[in-house]
Amino acid sequence: MFIQTLDILGTIAFAISGVLVAMNKRMDAFGVFIIAFVTAVGGGTLRDTLIGATPVFWMRDMTFMSVIAVAAILAMLFRDKLKHLRRSLFLFDTIGIGLYTVIGIEKGLNADLHPVICITLGTISACFGGVIRDILCNEIPVIFHKEVYATACIVGGIVYFVLREFTGDVNLIFLIAGAVVIAIRLLAVVFKISLPSLYKKT
Amino acid sequence: MFIQTLDILGTIAFAISGVLVAMNKRMDAFGVFIIAFVTAVGGGTLRDTLIGATPVFWMRDMTFMSVIAVAAILAMLFRDKLKHLRRSLFLFDTIGIGLYTVIGIEKGLNADLHPVICITLGTISACFGGVIRDILCNEIPVIFHKEVYATACIVGGIVYFVLREFTGDVNLIFLIAGAVVIAIRLLAVVFKISLPSLYKKT
Amino acid sequence: MFIQTLDILGTIAFAISGVLVAMNKRMDAFGVFIIAFVTAVGGGTLRDTLIGATPVFWMRDMTFMSVIAVAAILAMLFRDKLKHLRRSLFLFDTIGIGLYTVIGIEKGLNADLHPVICITLGTISACFGGVIRDILCNEIPVIFHKEVYATACIVGGIVYFVLREFTGDVNLIFLIAGAVVIAIRLLAVVFKISLPSLYKKT
């Protein structure tokens, strides 16, 4: 119940981030809705497709589609107000990333995959919605050159498997690993940390 | 038989629209063929992948590949003549959209999915070939900012499920719902109707 | 064993080509790694998804991920030295294309698909890693307008099925068909052969 609530908050935040990017590109209402939808479910859809968990998750549980539709419509109507919510949205978004990471890892474990693959699946779940959003909007995905996003997911994933050596309490592992992802992302943004540059300054 | 003929006409129209976009980008013959192919089968391929109907449809029925190859070669050879066919091509394209929508809905029903998901699958089948075409050509998908395309598919899909409440005649439902999609798209283009803008004029 | 070594060399070459393109776009370390990974496994992943061979190949064999990670890290560290390896890299890349083509064909045969579809799968395996790389980097895929890449795969695929009429020796067919792909690509590059242009000179 608690986790489901978080999941919905994360979905809402992802959908709204899609609305904002799509409206920046001056898409029509249908385009905006599609981008919202893809941002929210794209990562999980790719994950499910790659492991063969079809029909993919949002086809089997109507909650996602309803939540995204409502969120997208509200975001379109009240977009001028959204800037006051910037902080809450960022928080939801970060919670979403943490959750999606751990959910992805657990889907990988259920399919009996190697820990490294599970962490990859977690990262895909959390990050590829944004990647597909950026491709559809004809941008180089922001995650490839700006934000400490995926790094947080990967570290959280490693924590997940380290904890599994010490305890069998699945819920505890879930919460701690998710919290690690969230904490890293928050700290990175607050202290403006990014990956060390590969390029010499010019 | 009748429906199969329509299906082939739709496939041809979609393939030719791919050829035209690709030649505009001055791709080589192979690139043009790929774009033609992807435009024609991309939507159905995504649909089949998402519901797990693999190998995807064009791998199990060679008609599609042959038809697309012939259409693409003819379109490349006679591209200067294509402008005289603009009206027929538009009509075939619109028929294709109507058909693909209903076929997608029925695939969703066969997989026991919720009506909203079935309509989504129909819309994906009809529209995502063009989306993938535009992404491969490095454009923002035209469907996101210009045409009343998806709206026609969605309305047709709703009609499909309303009719199911009144009759069990599957063929009749198929024809009416497909015709609704086609009619909306034709009317929208003739009367230059588009979605109301989300943006203030500047 | 011999073929596995070639496979790994091909994977390395593909990964390095991804690193070079991504660094050209000044992506961060994570972005570079993702592009390297996608270039190396993207084609095979699409192939496995389309035929329903899930979880896709690199989830079931950790060799790929390890090899790509090491290759990407070394390529990032020693990128200034890579220009001295240009010729070897090109050779590995070409070997990769030949191999991936034949592996794709054999996956298609195992799934009982039509020869034309098998050749398509081979071409997808060999070429779509580069296509996805270019899309993620926001470029029109190079394969659509410049290189005799896919043509080599298709000819090699045809040779594969012609040979099957004459011999049952699978290893022999594998080697000859792969060698044909490699030879065509090498000859095309050495003699600067490309597909005849579809466009009048201006």
Coordinates of C-alpha atoms in Angstrom, one line a residue:
Chain A
M1 CA 0.0 0.0 0.0
F2 CA 2.7 2.4 1.0
I3 CA 4.9 1.4 -1.9
Q4 CA 2.0 1.6 -4.3
T5 CA 1.4 5.2 -3.2
L6 CA 5.0 6.0 -3.8
D7 CA 4.8 4.3 -7.2
I8 CA 1.9 6.4 -8.2
L9 CA 3.6 9.6 -7.0
G10 CA 6.6 8.6 -9.1
T11 CA 4.5 7.9 -12.1
I12 CA 2.8 11.3 -11.8
A13 CA 6.1 13.1 -11.5
F14 CA 7.5 11.4 -14.6
A15 CA 4.3 12.1 -16.5
I16 CA 4.5 15.8 -15.6
S17 CA 8.1 16.0 -16.6
G18 CA 7.0 14.7 -20.0
V19 CA 4.3 17.3 -20.3
L20 CA 6.8 20.1 -19.6
V21 CA 9.3 18.9 -22.2
A22 CA 6.6 18.3 -24.8
M23 CA 4.9 21.7 -24.3
N24 CA 8.3 23.3 -24.7
K25 CA 8.4 21.8 -28.1
R26 CA 4.9 23.2 -28.8
M27 CA 3.3 19.8 -29.5
D28 CA -0.4 19.4 -29.7
A29 CA -2.5 17.9 -27.0
F30 CA -2.1 14.4 -28.3
G31 CA 1.6 14.7 -28.7
V32 CA 1.9 16.0 -25.1
F33 CA -0.1 13.1 -23.8
I34 CA 2.0 10.6 -25.7
I35 CA 5.2 12.1 -24.3
A36 CA 3.8 12.1 -20.8
F37 CA 2.9 8.5 -21.2
V38 CA 6.2 7.4 -22.7
T39 CA 8.2 9.2 -20.0
A40 CA 6.2 7.5 -17.3
V41 CA 6.1 4.0 -18.6
G42 CA 8.9 3.8 -21.2
G43 CA 11.6 2.5 -19.0
G44 CA 9.4 -0.3 -17.5
T45 CA 8.1 -1.1 -21.0
L46 CA 11.6 -1.6 -22.3
R47 CA 12.5 -3.7 -19.3
D48 CA 9.5 -6.0 -19.7
T49 CA 10.1 -6.3 -23.4
L50 CA 13.7 -7.3 -22.9
I51 CA 12.9 -10.0 -20.4
G52 CA 9.8 -11.2 -22.2
A53 CA 7.3 -10.2 -19.5
T54 CA 4.5 -9.5 -22.0
P55 CA 1.9 -8.1 -22.3
V56 CA 3.9 -5.3 -20.6
F57 CA 3.0 -4.1 -17.1
W58 CA 0.7 -1.1 -18.0
M59 CA -1.4 -3.4 -20.1
R60 CA -2.3 -5.6 -17.1
D61 CA -3.0 -2.8 -14.6
M62 CA -5.1 0.1 -15.6
T63 CA -4.0 2.3 -12.7
F64 CA -1.0 3.6 -14.7
M65 CA -2.9 4.8 -17.7
S66 CA -5.6 6.5 -15.6
V67 CA -3.1 8.2 -13.3
I68 CA -1.0 9.4 -16.3
A69 CA -4.1 10.7 -18.2
V70 CA -5.3 12.7 -15.1
A71 CA -1.8 14.0 -14.4
A72 CA -1.2 15.0 -18.0
I73 CA -4.6 16.8 -18.3
L74 CA -4.1 18.7 -15.0
A75 CA -0.5 19.6 -16.0
M76 CA -1.7 21.0 -19.3
L77 CA -4.5 23.0 -17.7
F78 CA -2.4 24.4 -14.8
R79 CA 1.0 24.6 -16.4
D80 CA 1.5 28.2 -15.3
K81 CA 1.1 27.1 -11.7
L82 CA 3.6 24.2 -12.1
K83 CA 6.6 26.4 -11.4
H84 CA 5.5 26.8 -7.8
L85 CA 5.6 23.0 -7.5
R86 CA 9.1 22.7 -8.9
R87 CA 10.5 21.4 -5.7
S88 CA 7.8 18.9 -5.0
L89 CA 8.0 17.6 -8.6
F90 CA 11.7 17.2 -8.3
L91 CA 11.2 15.2 -5.1
F92 CA 8.5 13.0 -6.6
D93 CA 10.7 12.4 -9.6
T94 CA 13.6 11.4 -7.4
I95 CA 11.4 9.1 -5.4
G96 CA 10.2 7.6 -8.7
I97 CA 13.8 6.9 -9.8
G98 CA 14.5 5.2 -6.5
L99 CA 11.4 3.0 -6.7
Y100 CA 11.7 2.1 -10.4
T101 CA 15.3 1.0 -9.8
V102 CA 14.4 -1.4 -7.0
I103 CA 11.3 -2.7 -8.9
G104 CA 13.4 -3.3 -11.9
I105 CA 16.0 -5.2 -9.9
E106 CA 13.3 -7.4 -8.4
K107 CA 11.8 -8.2 -11.8
G108 CA 15.3 -9.3 -12.8
L109 CA 15.6 -11.5 -9.8
N110 CA 12.3 -13.1 -10.5
A111 CA 13.5 -14.0 -14.0
D112 CA 16.6 -15.6 -12.4
L113 CA 19.1 -13.2 -13.9
H114 CA 22.6 -12.3 -12.9
P115 CA 23.0 -9.4 -10.3
V116 CA 24.7 -7.2 -12.9
I117 CA 21.8 -7.7 -15.3
C118 CA 19.3 -7.0 -12.5
I119 CA 21.0 -3.7 -11.7
T120 CA 21.0 -3.0 -15.5
L121 CA 17.3 -3.7 -15.6
G122 CA 16.7 -1.4 -12.6
T123 CA 18.7 1.4 -14.3
I124 CA 16.8 0.9 -17.5
S125 CA 13.4 1.0 -15.7
A126 CA 14.4 4.3 -13.9
C127 CA 16.2 6.1 -16.8
F128 CA 14.9 5.0 -20.2
G129 CA 11.6 6.7 -20.0
G130 CA 13.5 10.0 -20.1
V131 CA 15.7 8.7 -22.8
I132 CA 12.8 7.8 -25.1
R133 CA 11.1 11.1 -24.2
D134 CA 14.2 13.0 -25.4
I135 CA 14.5 10.9 -28.6
L136 CA 10.9 11.5 -29.5
C137 CA 11.5 15.3 -28.9
N138 CA 14.6 15.1 -31.1
E139 CA 17.1 15.9 -28.4
I140 CA 20.3 14.1 -27.3
P141 CA 19.1 12.4 -24.0
V142 CA 19.9 14.7 -21.1
I143 CA 21.0 11.7 -19.1
F144 CA 24.0 11.1 -21.4
H145 CA 25.6 14.4 -20.7
K146 CA 24.2 16.2 -17.7
E147 CA 22.8 14.5 -14.7
V148 CA 23.9 12.1 -12.0
Y149 CA 21.0 9.9 -12.6
A150 CA 22.1 6.5 -13.7
T151 CA 25.0 6.6 -11.3
A152 CA 22.6 6.8 -8.4
C153 CA 20.6 3.8 -9.7
I154 CA 23.8 1.7 -10.2
V155 CA 25.1 2.5 -6.7
G156 CA 21.6 1.7 -5.2
G157 CA 21.6 -1.5 -7.1
I158 CA 25.0 -2.5 -5.7
V159 CA 23.7 -1.7 -2.2
Y160 CA 20.7 -4.0 -2.9
F161 CA 22.9 -7.0 -3.6
V162 CA 25.3 -6.3 -0.7
L163 CA 22.4 -6.1 1.7
R164 CA 21.1 -9.5 0.4
E165 CA 24.3 -11.1 1.8
F166 CA 23.3 -9.9 5.3
T167 CA 19.6 -10.2 5.6
G168 CA 16.6 -12.0 4.0
D169 CA 14.2 -9.2 4.9
V170 CA 13.1 -8.2 1.4
N171 CA 11.1 -5.2 2.4
L172 CA 14.0 -3.8 4.4
I173 CA 16.4 -4.3 1.4
F174 CA 13.8 -2.6 -0.9
L175 CA 13.6 0.4 1.4
I176 CA 17.3 0.9 2.0
A177 CA 18.4 0.5 -1.6
G178 CA 15.6 2.8 -2.8
A179 CA 16.6 5.4 -0.2
V180 CA 20.2 5.2 -1.3
V181 CA 19.3 6.0 -4.9
I182 CA 17.1 8.9 -3.6
A183 CA 19.8 10.2 -1.3
I184 CA 22.6 10.2 -3.9
R185 CA 20.5 12.0 -6.4
L186 CA 19.4 14.6 -3.8
L187 CA 22.9 15.2 -2.6
A188 CA 24.3 15.4 -6.1
V189 CA 21.8 18.1 -7.1
V190 CA 22.1 20.0 -3.8
F191 CA 26.0 20.0 -4.0
K192 CA 26.1 20.2 -7.8
I193 CA 28.1 17.0 -8.1
S194 CA 28.5 15.5 -11.5
L195 CA 30.7 12.8 -13.1
P196 CA 34.3 13.9 -13.6
S197 CA 34.6 15.3 -17.1
L198 CA 36.3 13.1 -19.8
Y199 CA 37.4 16.1 -21.7
K200 CA 40.1 18.6 -21.3
K201 CA 38.9 22.2 -20.8
T202 CA 39.4 24.4 -23.8
Chain B
M1 CA -10.4 -11.4 -49.1
F2 CA -11.9 -7.9 -49.2
I3 CA -10.1 -6.9 -46.0
Q4 CA -6.9 -8.5 -47.2
T5 CA -7.0 -6.3 -50.3
L6 CA -7.5 -3.2 -48.2
D7 CA -4.7 -4.3 -45.9
I8 CA -2.3 -4.5 -48.9
L9 CA -3.4 -1.1 -50.2
G10 CA -2.8 0.4 -46.8
T11 CA 0.7 -1.3 -46.6
I12 CA 1.5 0.1 -50.1
A13 CA 0.5 3.6 -49.2
F14 CA 2.5 3.5 -45.9
A15 CA 5.5 2.2 -47.8
I16 CA 5.3 4.9 -50.4
S17 CA 5.0 7.6 -47.8
G18 CA 8.2 6.2 -46.3
V19 CA 9.9 6.3 -49.7
L20 CA 9.0 10.0 -50.1
V21 CA 10.3 11.1 -46.7
A22 CA 13.5 9.1 -47.1
M23 CA 14.2 10.5 -50.6
N24 CA 13.7 14.0 -49.3
K25 CA 16.6 13.2 -46.9
R26 CA 18.6 12.0 -49.9
M27 CA 19.2 8.5 -48.4
D28 CA 20.7 5.8 -50.6
A29 CA 18.6 2.9 -52.0
F30 CA 19.0 0.8 -48.9
G31 CA 18.1 3.6 -46.6
V32 CA 15.0 4.3 -48.6
F33 CA 13.9 0.7 -48.5
I34 CA 14.4 0.4 -44.8
I35 CA 12.4 3.6 -44.1
A36 CA 9.6 2.3 -46.4
F37 CA 9.6 -1.0 -44.6
V38 CA 9.6 0.6 -41.1
T39 CA 6.8 3.0 -42.0
A40 CA 4.6 0.1 -43.2
V41 CA 5.2 -2.4 -40.5
G42 CA 6.7 -0.4 -37.6
G43 CA 3.4 0.2 -35.8
G44 CA 2.3 -3.4 -36.0
T45 CA 5.7 -4.6 -34.9
L46 CA 5.7 -2.4 -31.8
R47 CA 2.2 -3.7 -31.0
D48 CA 3.2 -7.4 -31.4
T49 CA 6.3 -6.8 -29.3
L50 CA 4.4 -5.2 -26.5
I51 CA 1.8 -8.0 -26.2
G52 CA 4.4 -10.7 -26.8
A53 CA 3.0 -11.9 -30.2
T54 CA 6.4 -13.0 -31.5
P55 CA 7.8 -13.7 -34.0
V56 CA 6.1 -10.5 -35.1
F57 CA 3.5 -10.6 -37.9
W58 CA 5.6 -9.8 -41.0
M59 CA 7.9 -12.7 -40.1
R60 CA 5.0 -15.2 -40.3
D61 CA 3.4 -13.9 -43.6
M62 CA 5.7 -13.1 -46.5
T63 CA 3.1 -11.0 -48.3
F64 CA 4.1 -7.9 -46.4
M65 CA 7.7 -8.0 -47.3
S66 CA 7.0 -8.7 -51.0
V67 CA 4.4 -6.0 -51.3
I68 CA 6.7 -3.4 -49.6
A69 CA 9.7 -4.4 -51.7
V70 CA 7.7 -4.0 -55.0
A71 CA 6.1 -0.8 -53.8
A72 CA 9.4 0.8 -52.7
I73 CA 11.2 -0.1 -56.0
L74 CA 8.3 1.2 -58.1
A75 CA 8.1 4.4 -56.0
M76 CA 11.9 5.0 -56.4
L77 CA 11.7 4.4 -60.2
F78 CA 8.6 6.5 -60.8
R79 CA 8.9 9.1 -58.1
D80 CA 8.5 12.0 -60.5
K81 CA 5.1 10.5 -61.4
L82 CA 4.0 10.2 -57.8
K83 CA 2.7 13.7 -57.5
H84 CA -0.1 12.8 -59.9
L85 CA -1.1 10.1 -57.5
R86 CA -1.1 12.3 -54.4
R87 CA -4.9 12.0 -54.0
S88 CA -5.0 8.2 -54.3
L89 CA -2.0 7.9 -52.0
F90 CA -3.7 10.0 -49.4
L91 CA -6.8 7.8 -49.7
F92 CA -4.9 4.6 -49.4
D93 CA -3.0 6.0 -46.4
T94 CA -6.2 6.9 -44.7
I95 CA -7.7 3.4 -45.4
G96 CA -4.5 2.0 -44.0
I97 CA -5.0 3.9 -40.8
G98 CA -8.6 2.8 -40.4
L99 CA -7.7 -0.8 -41.0
Y100 CA -4.6 -0.9 -38.8
T101 CA -6.6 0.6 -36.0
V102 CA -9.3 -2.1 -36.1
I103 CA -6.8 -4.9 -36.6
G104 CA -4.8 -3.6 -33.5
I105 CA -8.0 -3.5 -31.4
E106 CA -8.8 -7.1 -32.3
K107 CA -5.3 -8.3 -31.5
G108 CA -5.8 -6.7 -28.1
L109 CA -9.1 -8.4 -27.6
N110 CA -7.6 -11.8 -28.5
A111 CA -5.0 -11.2 -25.8
D112 CA -7.8 -10.5 -23.3
L113 CA -6.8 -6.9 -22.7
H114 CA -8.9 -4.0 -21.3
P115 CA -10.8 -1.9 -23.9
V116 CA -8.7 1.2 -23.2
I117 CA -5.5 -0.9 -23.9
C118 CA -7.1 -2.3 -27.0
I119 CA -7.7 1.2 -28.4
T120 CA -4.2 2.1 -27.4
L121 CA -2.9 -0.9 -29.4
G122 CA -5.0 0.1 -32.4
T123 CA -3.6 3.6 -32.3
I124 CA -0.1 2.3 -31.9
S125 CA -0.6 0.0 -34.9
A126 CA -1.9 2.8 -37.1
C127 CA 0.4 5.7 -36.0
F128 CA 3.8 4.4 -34.8
G129 CA 5.1 3.4 -38.2
G130 CA 5.1 7.1 -39.0
V131 CA 6.6 7.9 -35.6
I132 CA 9.6 5.5 -36.1
R133 CA 10.0 6.8 -39.7
D134 CA 10.3 10.3 -38.4
I135 CA 12.7 9.4 -35.7
L136 CA 15.0 7.5 -38.1
C137 CA 14.9 10.6 -40.3
N138 CA 15.8 12.8 -37.3
E139 CA 12.6 14.8 -37.3
I140 CA 10.1 15.4 -34.5
P141 CA 7.3 13.0 -35.4
V142 CA 4.7 14.9 -37.5
I143 CA 1.9 13.3 -35.6
F144 CA 2.8 15.1 -32.4
H145 CA 2.3 18.5 -33.7
K146 CA 0.3 18.6 -36.9
E147 CA -2.2 16.0 -37.9
V148 CA -5.6 14.7 -36.6
Y149 CA -4.4 11.2 -36.9
A150 CA -4.4 9.6 -33.6
T151 CA -7.6 11.4 -32.6
A152 CA -9.4 9.6 -35.5
C153 CA -8.0 6.2 -34.3
I154 CA -9.1 6.8 -30.7
V155 CA -12.7 7.9 -31.7
G156 CA -12.9 4.9 -34.0
G157 CA -11.8 2.7 -31.2
I158 CA -14.5 4.0 -28.9
V159 CA -17.1 3.4 -31.6
Y160 CA -15.8 -0.2 -31.8
F161 CA -16.5 -0.9 -28.2
V162 CA -19.8 1.0 -28.1
L163 CA -21.0 -1.1 -31.1
R164 CA -20.0 -4.3 -29.3
E165 CA -22.7 -3.5 -26.7
F166 CA -25.4 -3.7 -29.4
T167 CA -24.3 -6.4 -31.8
G168 CA -22.2 -9.5 -32.0
D169 CA -21.6 -9.2 -35.7
V170 CA -17.8 -8.8 -35.7
N171 CA -17.5 -8.0 -39.4
L172 CA -20.1 -5.3 -39.1
I173 CA -18.3 -3.7 -36.1
F174 CA -15.0 -4.0 -38.0
L175 CA -16.3 -2.2 -41.0
I176 CA -18.2 0.6 -39.2
A177 CA -15.3 1.4 -36.7
G178 CA -12.8 1.4 -39.6
A179 CA -15.1 3.7 -41.6
V180 CA -15.4 6.1 -38.7
V181 CA -11.6 6.4 -38.5
I182 CA -11.4 7.0 -42.3
A183 CA -14.3 9.5 -42.3
I184 CA -12.9 11.6 -39.4
R185 CA -9.5 11.8 -41.0
L186 CA -10.9 12.7 -44.4
L187 CA -13.2 15.4 -42.9
A188 CA -10.4 16.8 -40.8
V189 CA -8.2 17.2 -43.8
V190 CA -10.9 18.6 -46.1
F191 CA -12.1 21.1 -43.5
K192 CA -8.6 21.7 -42.1
I193 CA -9.6 20.8 -38.6
S194 CA -6.9 20.3 -36.0
L195 CA -6.8 19.9 -32.3
P196 CA -7.4 23.2 -30.5
S197 CA -4.0 24.8 -29.7
L198 CA -2.6 24.6 -26.2
Y199 CA -0.6 27.7 -26.7
K200 CA -1.5 31.4 -26.7
K201 CA -0.8 33.1 -30.0
T202 CA 2.2 35.4 -30.0
Chain C
M1 CA 36.1 -21.5 -29.7
F2 CA 37.4 -19.9 -32.9
I3 CA 34.1 -18.4 -33.6
Q4 CA 33.6 -17.2 -30.0
T5 CA 37.0 -15.4 -30.2
L6 CA 35.8 -13.7 -33.4
D7 CA 32.5 -12.8 -31.8
I8 CA 34.4 -11.1 -28.9
L9 CA 36.6 -9.2 -31.3
G10 CA 33.5 -8.0 -33.2
T11 CA 31.9 -7.0 -30.0
I12 CA 35.0 -5.0 -28.9
A13 CA 35.2 -3.2 -32.3
F14 CA 31.5 -2.3 -32.1
A15 CA 31.8 -1.1 -28.6
I16 CA 34.9 1.1 -29.4
S17 CA 33.1 2.6 -32.4
G18 CA 30.3 3.6 -30.0
V19 CA 32.8 5.2 -27.6
L20 CA 34.3 7.3 -30.4
V21 CA 30.9 8.6 -31.6
A22 CA 29.8 9.3 -28.1
M23 CA 32.9 11.1 -27.1
N24 CA 32.6 13.2 -30.3
K25 CA 29.3 14.3 -28.8
R26 CA 31.1 15.1 -25.5
M27 CA 28.9 12.8 -23.5
D28 CA 29.8 12.0 -19.9
A29 CA 31.3 8.7 -18.9
F30 CA 27.9 7.0 -18.3
G31 CA 26.6 8.2 -21.7
V32 CA 29.7 6.9 -23.4
F33 CA 29.3 3.5 -21.8
I34 CA 25.6 3.3 -22.7
I35 CA 26.4 4.2 -26.4
A36 CA 29.2 1.6 -26.5
F37 CA 26.9 -1.0 -25.0
V38 CA 24.0 -0.2 -27.4
T39 CA 26.2 -0.2 -30.4
A40 CA 27.6 -3.6 -29.5
V41 CA 24.4 -5.4 -28.6
G42 CA 21.6 -3.3 -30.1
G43 CA 21.2 -5.2 -33.3
G44 CA 21.1 -8.6 -31.5
T45 CA 18.7 -7.2 -28.9
L46 CA 16.3 -6.0 -31.6
R47 CA 16.6 -9.4 -33.3
D48 CA 15.9 -11.4 -30.1
T49 CA 13.0 -9.1 -29.2
L50 CA 11.3 -9.5 -32.6
I51 CA 11.5 -13.3 -32.6
G52 CA 10.6 -13.5 -28.9
A53 CA 14.0 -15.0 -27.8
T54 CA 13.7 -13.4 -24.3
P55 CA 15.5 -12.7 -22.0
V56 CA 17.7 -11.3 -24.8
F57 CA 21.1 -12.9 -25.4
W58 CA 23.3 -10.6 -23.3
M59 CA 21.2 -11.2 -20.2
R60 CA 21.9 -14.9 -20.4
D61 CA 25.7 -14.7 -21.1
M62 CA 27.7 -12.3 -19.0
T63 CA 30.7 -12.4 -21.4
F64 CA 29.2 -9.6 -23.5
M65 CA 28.7 -7.1 -20.7
S66 CA 32.2 -7.7 -19.2
V67 CA 33.9 -7.4 -22.6
I68 CA 32.1 -4.2 -23.5
A69 CA 32.8 -2.7 -20.1
V70 CA 36.5 -3.3 -20.3
A71 CA 36.7 -2.2 -24.0
A72 CA 34.8 1.0 -23.2
I73 CA 37.0 1.9 -20.2
L74 CA 40.2 1.2 -22.2
A75 CA 38.9 3.2 -25.1
M76 CA 38.1 6.2 -22.9
L77 CA 41.5 6.1 -21.2
F78 CA 43.6 5.6 -24.4
R79 CA 41.4 7.4 -26.9
D80 CA 44.4 9.5 -28.1
K81 CA 46.1 6.2 -29.1
L82 CA 43.1 4.9 -30.9
K83 CA 43.9 6.6 -34.2
H84 CA 46.9 4.3 -34.6
L85 CA 44.6 1.4 -34.3
R86 CA 42.2 2.7 -37.0
R87 CA 43.0 -0.1 -39.4
S88 CA 42.7 -2.9 -36.9
L89 CA 39.5 -1.5 -35.6
F90 CA 38.0 -1.3 -39.1
L91 CA 39.0 -4.9 -39.6
F92 CA 37.4 -6.1 -36.4
D93 CA 34.3 -4.1 -37.1
T94 CA 34.0 -5.8 -40.5
I95 CA 34.6 -9.2 -38.9
G96 CA 31.9 -8.3 -36.5
I97 CA 29.4 -7.5 -39.3
G98 CA 30.2 -10.8 -41.0
L99 CA 29.7 -12.8 -37.9
Y100 CA 26.6 -11.1 -36.6
T101 CA 25.0 -11.6 -40.0
V102 CA 25.5 -15.3 -40.0
I103 CA 24.5 -15.6 -36.3
G104 CA 21.3 -13.7 -37.0
I105 CA 20.5 -16.0 -40.0
E106 CA 21.0 -19.1 -37.8
K107 CA 18.7 -17.7 -35.1
G108 CA 16.1 -17.2 -37.7
L109 CA 16.5 -20.8 -39.0
N110 CA 16.2 -22.1 -35.5
A111 CA 12.9 -20.2 -35.2
D112 CA 11.7 -21.9 -38.5
L113 CA 11.4 -18.6 -40.4
H114 CA 11.5 -18.0 -44.1
P115 CA 14.9 -17.5 -45.7
V116 CA 14.1 -13.9 -46.6
I117 CA 13.2 -13.2 -43.0
C118 CA 16.4 -15.0 -41.8
I119 CA 18.5 -12.7 -44.0
T120 CA 16.6 -9.7 -42.7
L121 CA 17.4 -10.9 -39.1
G122 CA 21.0 -11.3 -40.0
T123 CA 21.1 -7.8 -41.4
I124 CA 19.3 -6.4 -38.4
S125 CA 21.8 -8.1 -36.1
A126 CA 24.8 -6.6 -37.9
C127 CA 23.5 -3.1 -38.7
F128 CA 21.0 -1.9 -36.1
G129 CA 23.4 -1.5 -33.3
G130 CA 24.9 1.4 -35.3
V131 CA 21.4 2.6 -36.2
I132 CA 20.4 2.8 -32.5
R133 CA 23.8 4.5 -31.7
D134 CA 23.1 7.2 -34.3
I135 CA 19.6 7.8 -33.1
L136 CA 20.7 8.2 -29.5
C137 CA 23.3 10.6 -30.7
N138 CA 20.7 12.5 -32.7
E139 CA 22.1 11.8 -36.1
I140 CA 20.5 10.3 -39.2
P141 CA 21.9 6.8 -39.2
V142 CA 25.1 6.7 -41.3
I143 CA 24.1 3.4 -42.8
F144 CA 21.1 5.0 -44.6
H145 CA 23.2 7.4 -46.7
K146 CA 26.8 6.4 -46.8
E147 CA 28.1 2.9 -46.4
V148 CA 27.9 -0.4 -48.3
Y149 CA 27.1 -2.2 -45.1
A150 CA 23.7 -3.7 -45.4
T151 CA 24.3 -4.7 -49.0
A152 CA 27.2 -6.9 -47.9
C153 CA 25.0 -8.5 -45.2
I154 CA 22.2 -9.2 -47.7
V155 CA 24.6 -10.7 -50.4
G156 CA 26.3 -12.8 -47.7
G157 CA 22.8 -14.0 -46.6
I158 CA 21.9 -15.0 -50.1
V159 CA 25.2 -17.0 -50.4
Y160 CA 24.3 -18.7 -47.1
F161 CA 21.0 -20.1 -48.5
V162 CA 22.5 -21.0 -51.9
L163 CA 25.2 -23.0 -50.2
R164 CA 22.6 -24.8 -48.2
E165 CA 21.4 -26.3 -51.4
F166 CA 24.7 -27.9 -52.0
T167 CA 26.1 -29.0 -48.7
G168 CA 24.9 -29.9 -45.2
D169 CA 28.2 -28.8 -43.5
V170 CA 26.9 -26.0 -41.3
N171 CA 30.3 -24.9 -40.2
L172 CA 31.5 -24.6 -43.8
I173 CA 28.4 -22.5 -44.8
F174 CA 28.9 -20.3 -41.7
L175 CA 32.5 -19.6 -42.7
I176 CA 32.0 -19.0 -46.4
A177 CA 28.9 -16.8 -45.9
G178 CA 30.6 -14.8 -43.2
A179 CA 33.7 -14.4 -45.4
V180 CA 31.6 -13.1 -48.3
V181 CA 30.2 -10.4 -46.1
I182 CA 33.6 -9.4 -44.9
A183 CA 35.1 -9.5 -48.4
I184 CA 32.4 -7.3 -50.0
R185 CA 32.7 -4.7 -47.2
L186 CA 36.5 -4.6 -47.5
L187 CA 36.5 -4.4 -51.3
A188 CA 33.8 -1.7 -51.2
V189 CA 35.9 0.4 -48.8
V190 CA 39.2 -0.2 -50.6
F191 CA 37.7 0.6 -54.0
K192 CA 35.3 3.3 -52.7
I193 CA 32.3 1.5 -54.1
S194 CA 28.9 2.7 -53.0
L195 CA 25.3 2.1 -54.1
P196 CA 24.5 4.0 -57.3
S197 CA 22.9 7.3 -56.4
L198 CA 19.2 7.8 -56.7
Y199 CA 19.5 11.5 -57.2
K200 CA 20.5 13.6 -60.2
K201 CA 23.7 15.6 -59.6
T202 CA 23.0 19.3 -59.1

